[in-house]
CSV table of C-alpha atoms and ligand atoms in Angstrom, one decimal:
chain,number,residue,atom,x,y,z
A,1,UNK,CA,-23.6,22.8,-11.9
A,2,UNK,CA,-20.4,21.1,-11.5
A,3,UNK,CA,-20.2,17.9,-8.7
A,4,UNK,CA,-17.9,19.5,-5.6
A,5,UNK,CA,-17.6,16.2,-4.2
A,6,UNK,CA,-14.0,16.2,-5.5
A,7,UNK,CA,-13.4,19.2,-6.2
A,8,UNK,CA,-11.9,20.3,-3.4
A,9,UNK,CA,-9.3,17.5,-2.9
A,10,UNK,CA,-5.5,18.5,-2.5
A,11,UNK,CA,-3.9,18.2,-5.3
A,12,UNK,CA,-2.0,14.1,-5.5
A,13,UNK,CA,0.9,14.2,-4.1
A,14,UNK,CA,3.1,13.8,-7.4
A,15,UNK,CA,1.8,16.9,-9.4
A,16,UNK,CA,2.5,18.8,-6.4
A,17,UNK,CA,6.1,17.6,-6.1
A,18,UNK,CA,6.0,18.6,-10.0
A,19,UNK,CA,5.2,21.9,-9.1
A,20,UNK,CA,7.9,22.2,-6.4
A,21,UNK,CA,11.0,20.8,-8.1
A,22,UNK,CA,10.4,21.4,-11.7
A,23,UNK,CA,11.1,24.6,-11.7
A,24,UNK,CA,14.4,24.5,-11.0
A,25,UNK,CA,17.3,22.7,-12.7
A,26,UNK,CA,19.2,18.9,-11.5
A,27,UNK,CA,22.0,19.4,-9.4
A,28,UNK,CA,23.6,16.2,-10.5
A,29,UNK,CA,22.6,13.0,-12.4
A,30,UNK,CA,18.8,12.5,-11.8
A,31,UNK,CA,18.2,9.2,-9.2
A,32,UNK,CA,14.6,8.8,-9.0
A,33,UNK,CA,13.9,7.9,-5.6
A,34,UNK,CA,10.0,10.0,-5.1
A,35,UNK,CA,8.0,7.1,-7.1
A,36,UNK,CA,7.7,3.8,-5.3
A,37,UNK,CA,7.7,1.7,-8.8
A,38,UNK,CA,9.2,-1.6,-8.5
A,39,UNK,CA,12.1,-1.9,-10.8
A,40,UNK,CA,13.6,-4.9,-10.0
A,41,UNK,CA,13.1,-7.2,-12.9
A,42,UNK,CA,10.2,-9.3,-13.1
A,43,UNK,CA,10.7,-13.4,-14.3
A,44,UNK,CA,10.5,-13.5,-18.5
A,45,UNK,CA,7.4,-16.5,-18.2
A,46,UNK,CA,5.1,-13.9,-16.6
A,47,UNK,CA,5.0,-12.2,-20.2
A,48,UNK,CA,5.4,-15.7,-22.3
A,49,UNK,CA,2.4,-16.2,-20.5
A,50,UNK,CA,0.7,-13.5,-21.6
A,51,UNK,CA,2.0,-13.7,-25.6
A,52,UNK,CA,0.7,-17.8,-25.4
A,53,UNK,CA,-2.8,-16.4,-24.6
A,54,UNK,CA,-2.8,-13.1,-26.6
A,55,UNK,CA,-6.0,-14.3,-28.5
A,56,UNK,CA,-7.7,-14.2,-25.2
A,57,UNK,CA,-7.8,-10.1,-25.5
A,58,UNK,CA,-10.4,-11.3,-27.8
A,59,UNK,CA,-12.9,-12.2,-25.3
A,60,UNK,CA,-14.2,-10.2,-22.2
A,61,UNK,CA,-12.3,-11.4,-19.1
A,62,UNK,CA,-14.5,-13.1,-15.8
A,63,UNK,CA,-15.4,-10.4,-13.9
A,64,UNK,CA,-14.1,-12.3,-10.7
A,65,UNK,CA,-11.6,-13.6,-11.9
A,66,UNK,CA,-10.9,-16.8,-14.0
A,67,UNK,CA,-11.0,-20.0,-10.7
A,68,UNK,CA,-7.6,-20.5,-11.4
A,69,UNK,CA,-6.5,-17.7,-10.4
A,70,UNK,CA,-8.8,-17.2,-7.4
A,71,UNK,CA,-7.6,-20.7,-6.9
A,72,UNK,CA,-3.8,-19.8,-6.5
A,73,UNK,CA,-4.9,-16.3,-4.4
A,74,UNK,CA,-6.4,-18.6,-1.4
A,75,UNK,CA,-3.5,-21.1,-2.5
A,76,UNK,CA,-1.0,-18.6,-1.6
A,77,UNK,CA,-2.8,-17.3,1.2
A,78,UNK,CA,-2.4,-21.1,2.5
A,79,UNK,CA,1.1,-21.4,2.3
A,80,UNK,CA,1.9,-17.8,3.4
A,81,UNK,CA,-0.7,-17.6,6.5
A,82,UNK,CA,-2.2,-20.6,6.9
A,83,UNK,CA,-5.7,-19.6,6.4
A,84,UNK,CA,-8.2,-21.7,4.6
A,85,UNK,CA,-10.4,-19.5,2.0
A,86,UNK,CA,-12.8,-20.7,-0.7
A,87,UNK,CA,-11.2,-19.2,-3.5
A,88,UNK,CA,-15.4,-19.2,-5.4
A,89,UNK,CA,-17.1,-17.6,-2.5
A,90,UNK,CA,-13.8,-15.6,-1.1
A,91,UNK,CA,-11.7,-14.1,-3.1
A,92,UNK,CA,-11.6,-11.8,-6.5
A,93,UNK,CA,-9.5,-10.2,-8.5
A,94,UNK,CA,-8.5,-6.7,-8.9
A,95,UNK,CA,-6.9,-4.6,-11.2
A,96,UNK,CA,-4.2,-3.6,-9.2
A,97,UNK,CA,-5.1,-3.0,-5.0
A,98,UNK,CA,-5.9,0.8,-5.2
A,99,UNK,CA,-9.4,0.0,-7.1
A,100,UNK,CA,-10.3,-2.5,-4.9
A,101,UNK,CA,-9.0,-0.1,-1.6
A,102,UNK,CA,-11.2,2.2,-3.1
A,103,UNK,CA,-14.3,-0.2,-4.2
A,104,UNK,CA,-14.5,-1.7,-1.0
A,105,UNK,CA,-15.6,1.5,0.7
A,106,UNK,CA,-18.8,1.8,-1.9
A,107,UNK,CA,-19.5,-1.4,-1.9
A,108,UNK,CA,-19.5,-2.4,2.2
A,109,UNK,CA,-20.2,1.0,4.0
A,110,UNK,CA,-22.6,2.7,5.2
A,111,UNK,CA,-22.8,6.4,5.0
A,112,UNK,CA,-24.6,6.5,8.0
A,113,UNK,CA,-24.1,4.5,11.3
A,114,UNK,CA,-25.8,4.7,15.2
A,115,UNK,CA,-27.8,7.6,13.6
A,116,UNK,CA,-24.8,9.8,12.6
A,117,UNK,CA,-22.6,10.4,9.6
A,118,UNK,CA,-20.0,7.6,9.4
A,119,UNK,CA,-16.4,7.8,10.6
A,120,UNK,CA,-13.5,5.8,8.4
A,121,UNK,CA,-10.4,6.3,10.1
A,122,UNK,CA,-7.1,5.7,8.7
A,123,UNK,CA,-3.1,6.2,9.6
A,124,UNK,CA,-1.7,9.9,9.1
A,125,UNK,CA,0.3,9.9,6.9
A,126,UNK,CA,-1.5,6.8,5.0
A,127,UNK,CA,-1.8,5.7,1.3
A,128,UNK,CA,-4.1,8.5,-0.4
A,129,UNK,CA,-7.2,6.5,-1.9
A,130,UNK,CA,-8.3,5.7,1.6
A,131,UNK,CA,-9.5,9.3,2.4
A,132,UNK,CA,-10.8,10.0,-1.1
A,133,UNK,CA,-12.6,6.5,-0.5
A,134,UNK,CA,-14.2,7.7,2.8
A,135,UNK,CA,-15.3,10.8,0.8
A,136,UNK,CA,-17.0,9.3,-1.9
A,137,UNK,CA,-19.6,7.5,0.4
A,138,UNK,CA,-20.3,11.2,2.7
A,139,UNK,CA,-18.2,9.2,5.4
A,140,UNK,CA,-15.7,11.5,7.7
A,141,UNK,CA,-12.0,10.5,7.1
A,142,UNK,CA,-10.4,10.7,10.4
A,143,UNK,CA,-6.6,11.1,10.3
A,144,UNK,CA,-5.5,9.1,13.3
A,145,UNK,CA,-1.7,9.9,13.5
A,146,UNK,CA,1.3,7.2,12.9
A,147,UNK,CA,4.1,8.7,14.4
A,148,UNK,CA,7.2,7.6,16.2
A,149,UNK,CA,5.5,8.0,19.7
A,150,UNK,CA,2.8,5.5,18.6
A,151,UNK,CA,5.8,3.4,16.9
A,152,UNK,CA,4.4,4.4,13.3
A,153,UNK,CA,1.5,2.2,13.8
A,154,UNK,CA,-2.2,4.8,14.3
A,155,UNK,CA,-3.5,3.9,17.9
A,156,UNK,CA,-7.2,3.5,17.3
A,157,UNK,CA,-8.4,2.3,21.0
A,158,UNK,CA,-7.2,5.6,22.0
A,159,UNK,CA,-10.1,7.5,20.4
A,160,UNK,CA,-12.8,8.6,22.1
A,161,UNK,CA,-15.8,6.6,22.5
A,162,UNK,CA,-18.3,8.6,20.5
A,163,UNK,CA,-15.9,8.7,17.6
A,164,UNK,CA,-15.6,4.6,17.4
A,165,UNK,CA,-19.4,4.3,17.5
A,166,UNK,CA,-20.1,5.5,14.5
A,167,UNK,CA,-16.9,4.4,12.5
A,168,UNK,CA,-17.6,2.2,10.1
A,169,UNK,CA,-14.2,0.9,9.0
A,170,UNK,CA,-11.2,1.3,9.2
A,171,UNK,CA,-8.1,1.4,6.4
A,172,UNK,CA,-4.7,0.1,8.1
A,173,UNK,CA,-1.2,-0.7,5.6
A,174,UNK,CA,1.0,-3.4,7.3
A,175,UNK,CA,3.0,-3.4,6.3
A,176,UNK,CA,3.1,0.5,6.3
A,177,UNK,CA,3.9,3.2,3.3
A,178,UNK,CA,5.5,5.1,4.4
A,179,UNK,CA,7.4,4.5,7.4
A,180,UNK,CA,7.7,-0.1,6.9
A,181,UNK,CA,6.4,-0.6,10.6
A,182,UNK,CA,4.6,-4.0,11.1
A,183,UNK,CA,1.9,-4.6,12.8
A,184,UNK,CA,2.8,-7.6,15.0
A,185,UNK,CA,-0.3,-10.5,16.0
A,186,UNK,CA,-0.9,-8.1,19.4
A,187,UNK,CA,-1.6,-5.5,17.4
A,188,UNK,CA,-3.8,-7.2,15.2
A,189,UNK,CA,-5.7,-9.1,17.9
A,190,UNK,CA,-6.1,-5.8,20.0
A,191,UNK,CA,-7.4,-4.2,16.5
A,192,UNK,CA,-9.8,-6.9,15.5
A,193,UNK,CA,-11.5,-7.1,18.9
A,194,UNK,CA,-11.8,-3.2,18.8
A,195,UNK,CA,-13.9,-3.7,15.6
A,196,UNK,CA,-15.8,-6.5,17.2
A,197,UNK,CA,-16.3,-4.5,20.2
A,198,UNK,CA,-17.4,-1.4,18.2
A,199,UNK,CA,-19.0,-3.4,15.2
A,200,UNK,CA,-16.6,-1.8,12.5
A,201,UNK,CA,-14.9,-3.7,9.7
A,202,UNK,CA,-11.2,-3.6,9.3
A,203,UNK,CA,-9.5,-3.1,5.4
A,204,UNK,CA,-6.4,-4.7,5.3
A,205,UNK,CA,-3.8,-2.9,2.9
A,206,UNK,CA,-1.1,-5.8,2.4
A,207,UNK,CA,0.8,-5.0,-0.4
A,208,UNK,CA,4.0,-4.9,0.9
A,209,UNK,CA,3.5,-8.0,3.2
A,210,UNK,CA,6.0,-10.2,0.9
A,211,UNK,CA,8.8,-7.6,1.1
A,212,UNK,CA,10.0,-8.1,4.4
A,213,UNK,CA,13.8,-8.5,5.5
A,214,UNK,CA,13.6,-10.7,8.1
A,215,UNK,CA,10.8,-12.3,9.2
A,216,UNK,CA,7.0,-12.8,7.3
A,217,UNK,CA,5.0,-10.1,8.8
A,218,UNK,CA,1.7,-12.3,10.0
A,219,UNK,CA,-1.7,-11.0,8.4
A,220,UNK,CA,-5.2,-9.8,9.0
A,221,UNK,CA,-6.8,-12.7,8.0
A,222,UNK,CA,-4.3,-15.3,10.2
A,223,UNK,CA,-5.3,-13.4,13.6
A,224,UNK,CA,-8.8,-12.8,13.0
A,225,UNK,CA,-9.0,-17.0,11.9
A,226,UNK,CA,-7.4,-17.7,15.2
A,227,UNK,CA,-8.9,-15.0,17.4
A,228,UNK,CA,-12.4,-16.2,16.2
A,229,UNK,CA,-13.5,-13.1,14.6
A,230,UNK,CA,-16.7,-12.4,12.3
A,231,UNK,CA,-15.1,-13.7,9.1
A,232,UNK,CA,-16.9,-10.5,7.7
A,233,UNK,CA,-15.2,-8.3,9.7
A,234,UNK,CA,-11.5,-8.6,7.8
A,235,UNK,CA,-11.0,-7.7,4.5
A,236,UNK,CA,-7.8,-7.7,3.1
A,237,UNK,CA,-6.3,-6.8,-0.3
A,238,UNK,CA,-3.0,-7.9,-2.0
A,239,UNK,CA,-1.2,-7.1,-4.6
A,240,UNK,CA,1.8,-8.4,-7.0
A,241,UNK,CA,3.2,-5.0,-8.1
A,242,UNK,CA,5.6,-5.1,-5.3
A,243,UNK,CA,5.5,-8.4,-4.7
A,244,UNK,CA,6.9,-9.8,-8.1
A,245,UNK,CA,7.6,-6.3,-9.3
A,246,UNK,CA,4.8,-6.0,-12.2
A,247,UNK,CA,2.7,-2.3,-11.3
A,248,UNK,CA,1.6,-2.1,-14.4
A,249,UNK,CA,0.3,-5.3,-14.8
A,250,UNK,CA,-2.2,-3.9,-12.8
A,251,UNK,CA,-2.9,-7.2,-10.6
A,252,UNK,CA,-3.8,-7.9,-7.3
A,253,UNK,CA,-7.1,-9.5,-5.1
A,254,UNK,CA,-9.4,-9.0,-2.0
A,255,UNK,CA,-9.9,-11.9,-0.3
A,256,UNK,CA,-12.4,-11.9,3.0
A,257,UNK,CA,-16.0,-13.4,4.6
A,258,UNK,CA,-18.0,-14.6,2.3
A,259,UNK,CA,-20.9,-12.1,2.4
A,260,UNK,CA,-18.2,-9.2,1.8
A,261,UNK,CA,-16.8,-10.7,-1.2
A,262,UNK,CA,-20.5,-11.3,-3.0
A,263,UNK,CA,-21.3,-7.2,-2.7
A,264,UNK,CA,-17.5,-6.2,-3.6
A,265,UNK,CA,-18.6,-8.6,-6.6
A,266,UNK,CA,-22.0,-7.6,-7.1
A,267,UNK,CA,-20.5,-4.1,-7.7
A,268,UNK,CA,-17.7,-4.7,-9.9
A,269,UNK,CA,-19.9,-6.7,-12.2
A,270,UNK,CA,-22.5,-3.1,-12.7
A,271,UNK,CA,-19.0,-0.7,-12.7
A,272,UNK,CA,-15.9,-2.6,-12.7
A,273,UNK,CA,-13.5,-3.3,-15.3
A,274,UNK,CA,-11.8,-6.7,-14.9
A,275,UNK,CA,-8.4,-7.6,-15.5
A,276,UNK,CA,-8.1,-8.9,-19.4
A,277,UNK,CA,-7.5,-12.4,-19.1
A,278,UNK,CA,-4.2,-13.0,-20.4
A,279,UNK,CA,-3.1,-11.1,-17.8
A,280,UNK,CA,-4.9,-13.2,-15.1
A,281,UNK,CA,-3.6,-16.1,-17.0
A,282,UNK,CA,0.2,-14.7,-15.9
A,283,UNK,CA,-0.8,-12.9,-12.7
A,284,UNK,CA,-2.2,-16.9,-11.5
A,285,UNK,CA,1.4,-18.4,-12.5
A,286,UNK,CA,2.9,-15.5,-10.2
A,287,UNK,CA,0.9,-15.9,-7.4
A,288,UNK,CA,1.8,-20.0,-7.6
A,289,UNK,CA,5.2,-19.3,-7.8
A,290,UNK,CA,7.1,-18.0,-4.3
A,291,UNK,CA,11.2,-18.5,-5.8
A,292,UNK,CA,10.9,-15.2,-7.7
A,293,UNK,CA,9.7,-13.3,-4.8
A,294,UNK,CA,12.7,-14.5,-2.5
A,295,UNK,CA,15.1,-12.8,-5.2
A,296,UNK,CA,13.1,-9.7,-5.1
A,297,UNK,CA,13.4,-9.6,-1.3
A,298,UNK,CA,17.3,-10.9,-1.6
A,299,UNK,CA,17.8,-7.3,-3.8
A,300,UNK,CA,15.5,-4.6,-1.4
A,301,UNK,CA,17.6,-6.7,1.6
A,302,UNK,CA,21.3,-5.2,0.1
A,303,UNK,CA,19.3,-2.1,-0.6
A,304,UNK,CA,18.4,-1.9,3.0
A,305,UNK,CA,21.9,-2.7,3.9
A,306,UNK,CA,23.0,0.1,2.0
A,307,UNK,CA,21.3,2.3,3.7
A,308,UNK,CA,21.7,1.3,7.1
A,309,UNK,CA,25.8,1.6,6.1
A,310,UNK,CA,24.8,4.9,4.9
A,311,UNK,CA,22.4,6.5,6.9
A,312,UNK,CA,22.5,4.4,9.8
A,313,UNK,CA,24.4,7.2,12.1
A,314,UNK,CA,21.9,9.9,11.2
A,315,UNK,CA,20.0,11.4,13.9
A,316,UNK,CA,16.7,9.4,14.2
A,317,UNK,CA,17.4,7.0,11.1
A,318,UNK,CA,14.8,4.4,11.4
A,319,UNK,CA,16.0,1.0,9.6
A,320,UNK,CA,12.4,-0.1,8.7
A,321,UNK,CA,11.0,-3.6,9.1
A,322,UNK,CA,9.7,-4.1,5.2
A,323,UNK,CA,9.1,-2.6,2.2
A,324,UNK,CA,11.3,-0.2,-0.2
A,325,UNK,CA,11.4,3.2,1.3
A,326,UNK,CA,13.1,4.9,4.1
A,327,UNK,CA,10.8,7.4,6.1
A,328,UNK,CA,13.9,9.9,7.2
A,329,UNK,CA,13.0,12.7,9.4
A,330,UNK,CA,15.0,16.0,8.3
A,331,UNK,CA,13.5,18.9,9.9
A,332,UNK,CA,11.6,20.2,6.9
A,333,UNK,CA,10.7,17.3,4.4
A,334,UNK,CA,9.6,20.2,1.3
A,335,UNK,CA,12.9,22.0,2.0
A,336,UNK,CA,15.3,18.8,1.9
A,337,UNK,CA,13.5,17.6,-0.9
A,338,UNK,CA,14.3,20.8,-2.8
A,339,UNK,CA,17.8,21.0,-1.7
A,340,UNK,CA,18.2,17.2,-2.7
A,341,UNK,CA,16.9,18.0,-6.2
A,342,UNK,CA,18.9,21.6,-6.6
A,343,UNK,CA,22.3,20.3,-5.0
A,344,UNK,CA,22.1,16.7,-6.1
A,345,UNK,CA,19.5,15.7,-8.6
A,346,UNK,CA,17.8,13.2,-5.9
A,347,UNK,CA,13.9,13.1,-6.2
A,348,UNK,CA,12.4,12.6,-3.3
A,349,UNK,CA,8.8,12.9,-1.8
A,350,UNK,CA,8.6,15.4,1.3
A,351,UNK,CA,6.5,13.2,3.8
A,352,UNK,CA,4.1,16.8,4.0
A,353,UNK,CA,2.3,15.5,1.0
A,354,UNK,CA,1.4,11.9,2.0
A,355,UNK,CA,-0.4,13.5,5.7
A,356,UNK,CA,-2.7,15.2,7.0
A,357,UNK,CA,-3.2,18.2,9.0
A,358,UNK,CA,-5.6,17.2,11.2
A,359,UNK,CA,-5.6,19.8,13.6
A,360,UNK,CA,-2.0,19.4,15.4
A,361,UNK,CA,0.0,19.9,12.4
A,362,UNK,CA,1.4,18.0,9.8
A,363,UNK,CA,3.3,14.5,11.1
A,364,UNK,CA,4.6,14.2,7.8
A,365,UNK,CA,6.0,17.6,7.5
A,366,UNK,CA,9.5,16.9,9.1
A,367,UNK,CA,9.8,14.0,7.0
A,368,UNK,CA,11.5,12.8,3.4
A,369,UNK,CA,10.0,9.3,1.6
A,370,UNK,CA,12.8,8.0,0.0
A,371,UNK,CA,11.9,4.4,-2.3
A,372,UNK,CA,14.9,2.2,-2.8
A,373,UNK,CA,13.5,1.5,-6.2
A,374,UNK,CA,16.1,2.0,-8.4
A,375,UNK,CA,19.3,-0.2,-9.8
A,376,UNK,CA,21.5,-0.7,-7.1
A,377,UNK,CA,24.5,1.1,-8.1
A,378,UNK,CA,22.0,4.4,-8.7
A,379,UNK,CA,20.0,3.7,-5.3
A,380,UNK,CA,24.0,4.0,-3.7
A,381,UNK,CA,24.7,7.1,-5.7
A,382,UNK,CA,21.7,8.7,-4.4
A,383,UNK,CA,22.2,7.4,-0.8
A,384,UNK,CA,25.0,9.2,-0.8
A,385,UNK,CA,24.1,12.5,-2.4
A,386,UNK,CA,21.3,12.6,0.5
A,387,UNK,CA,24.0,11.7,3.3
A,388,UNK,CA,26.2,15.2,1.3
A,389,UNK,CA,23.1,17.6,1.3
A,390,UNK,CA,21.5,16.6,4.8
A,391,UNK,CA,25.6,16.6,6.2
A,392,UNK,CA,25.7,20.1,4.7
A,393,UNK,CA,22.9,21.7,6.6
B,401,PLP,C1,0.0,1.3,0.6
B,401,PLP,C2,-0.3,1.0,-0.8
B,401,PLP,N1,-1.5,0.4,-1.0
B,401,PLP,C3,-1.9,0.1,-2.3
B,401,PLP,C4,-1.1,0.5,-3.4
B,401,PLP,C5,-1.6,0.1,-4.8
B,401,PLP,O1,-0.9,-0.8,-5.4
B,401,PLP,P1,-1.5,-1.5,-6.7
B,401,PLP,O2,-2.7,-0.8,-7.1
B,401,PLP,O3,-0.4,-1.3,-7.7
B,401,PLP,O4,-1.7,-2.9,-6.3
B,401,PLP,C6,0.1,1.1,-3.2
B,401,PLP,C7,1.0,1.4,-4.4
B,401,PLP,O5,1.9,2.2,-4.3
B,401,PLP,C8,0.5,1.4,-1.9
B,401,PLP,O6,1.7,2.0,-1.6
């Protein structure tokens, strides 16, 4: 009577930290370091932008997006990777990446493939709409672990045979959430002739690929251009919540071949529910615009600095290549994050509930995600309360 297909999902990951913490009382002034929400301040034409075309929230917005803004997605995708897209036949826009992360898997795979129920595999611990993806077409979600021997990066060539032959895609975030490893262009080439080799397609989950600290971690789209890859066998998603700070303006794209793009739109035109067009009208002036990005990366770079001064000496501290979170690795992830929120008022997410147990345990288990989110001053304070508590074992 009622559809199971859900209802057997783990609970998300921030009800159960709810359930773990609230319970109990602060130990200190609350620094909210659990939710990865940009909080860096965003620039004030994004939302003149939107007020000059308020009277547009009168209309039903393009389901693809107005060409405008597809036209400054494959603009950006120019300047930042040096790949050539038709912004009409390539790209669209999303309301924010996790629809699209999750549309993408109904629109382009199979349930089936080489006779067998389909495999999606996907990094363990991993960003949680790829499994429930994987689930809604009868696919198998296979946890492939992302762990410090495999340099937080899942090895995919090391599966077995059988298990590549019928996956159909897979989901891979590189720049990564958690743990901010990169996937360098040997990666990616190894990766994309994997799929070629195997005839699976790759999901690229780029959100974080503008908040690097040093240097622009190269893209999904850039190798498989250069590697002369299927341009269907690539799609990749991006997003401007991190990159200009804005999650709930609820904007990002999918960009990829040709053939991709014209079922993920087919799709969204029977189900979807486009982005209203003033904000597409602002989300096209963001993505044209690359000076507001560079302070947003300036501000996660003292961040990271910060931590590294504070941190840096811990057992195992990882300084991570991009993004805003350190991936710490405290013995028990559940118990530190307790002790954080009893001792110091620090809310953090044990690394437990953003894996897997695929069969060898947990590899988020021993681990804290901490997002350097916050105003500076507070992401110190808490810095320090975790150095205290994790000092005090
Ligand atoms: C790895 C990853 N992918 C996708 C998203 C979705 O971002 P949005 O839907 O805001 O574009 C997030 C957001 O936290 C994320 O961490």
């Amino acid at each position: 009577m009622f559809p199971e297909r859900f209802g057997t999902l783990p609970a998300y990951a921030f009800p159960r930290l709810r359930a773990l913490l609230d319970a109990h009382a602060p130990g200190g002034e609350v620094v909210q370091m659990a939710l990865g929400e940009p909080q860096h301040p965003f620039p004030d034409w994004a939302a003149e932008e939107i007020a000059a075309h308020a009277a547009e929230f009168g209309r039903y917005p393009p389901n693809d997006g107005t060409p405008e803004l597809r036209r400054a997605c494959a603009d950006y995708l120019g300047r930042r990777y040096g790949v050539t897209i038709d912004p009409d036949t390539q790209a669209m826009a999303l309301n924010g990446t996790r629809e699209g992360l999750y549309n993408a898997a109904m629109a382009l795979l199979p349930s089936q493939k080489a006779g067998q129920r389909a495999a999606v595999l996907m990094p363990n611990p991993f960003y949680q709409v790829y499994m429930v993806a994987a689930r809604s077409i009868g696919a198998e979600a296979v946890f492939v672990p992302a762990t410090r021997e495999t340099d937080f990066l899942p090895d995919f060539a090391a599966l077995p045979e059988e298990l590549l032959a019928r996956t159909a895609a897979v989901y891979i975030c590189s720049p990564a959430n958690p743990q901010g490893a990169v996937a360098d262009a040997v990666y990616w080439d190894r990766l994309i002739g994997l799929a070629e080799a195997h005839d699976f397609r790759i999901f690229a989950d780029e959100c974080y690929a503008e908040l690097y600290r040093e240097t622009p971690p190269t893209g999904a789209l850039e190798i498989a251009a250069a590697s002369g890859a299927d341009p269907e066998r690539v799609v990749v998603f991006h997003s401007l919540s991190k990159r200009s700070s804005v999650p709930g303006l609820r904007s990002g794209f999918v960009a990829g071949g040709p053939e991709s793009l014209r079922l993920v739109r087919q799709l969204r035109a029977y189900s979807g529910a486009p982005l209203p067009l003033p904000l597409q009208r602002a989300s096209a002036r963001l993505w044209a615009d690359d000076e507001h990005v560079e302070e947003n990366r300036r501000l996660y770079r003292r961040k990271y600095a910060l931590a590294d001064e504070v941190l840096g000496d811990l057992p195992g501290y990882m300084s991570p290549e991009a993004g805003f979170f350190l991936w710490l690795e405290v013995g028990d992830g559940e118990l530190a994050a307790l002790k954080l929120w009893r001792e110091a008022g620090v809310r953090v997410l044990p690394g437990a509930y953003l894996a897997q147990d695929a069969g060898s345990g947990n590899p988020g288990a021993p681990y804290i995600r901490v997002a350097l989110v916050a105003p500076e001053d507070e992401v110190l304070r808490g810095l320090e309360a975790i150095r205290r508590v994790l000092d005090d074992k």
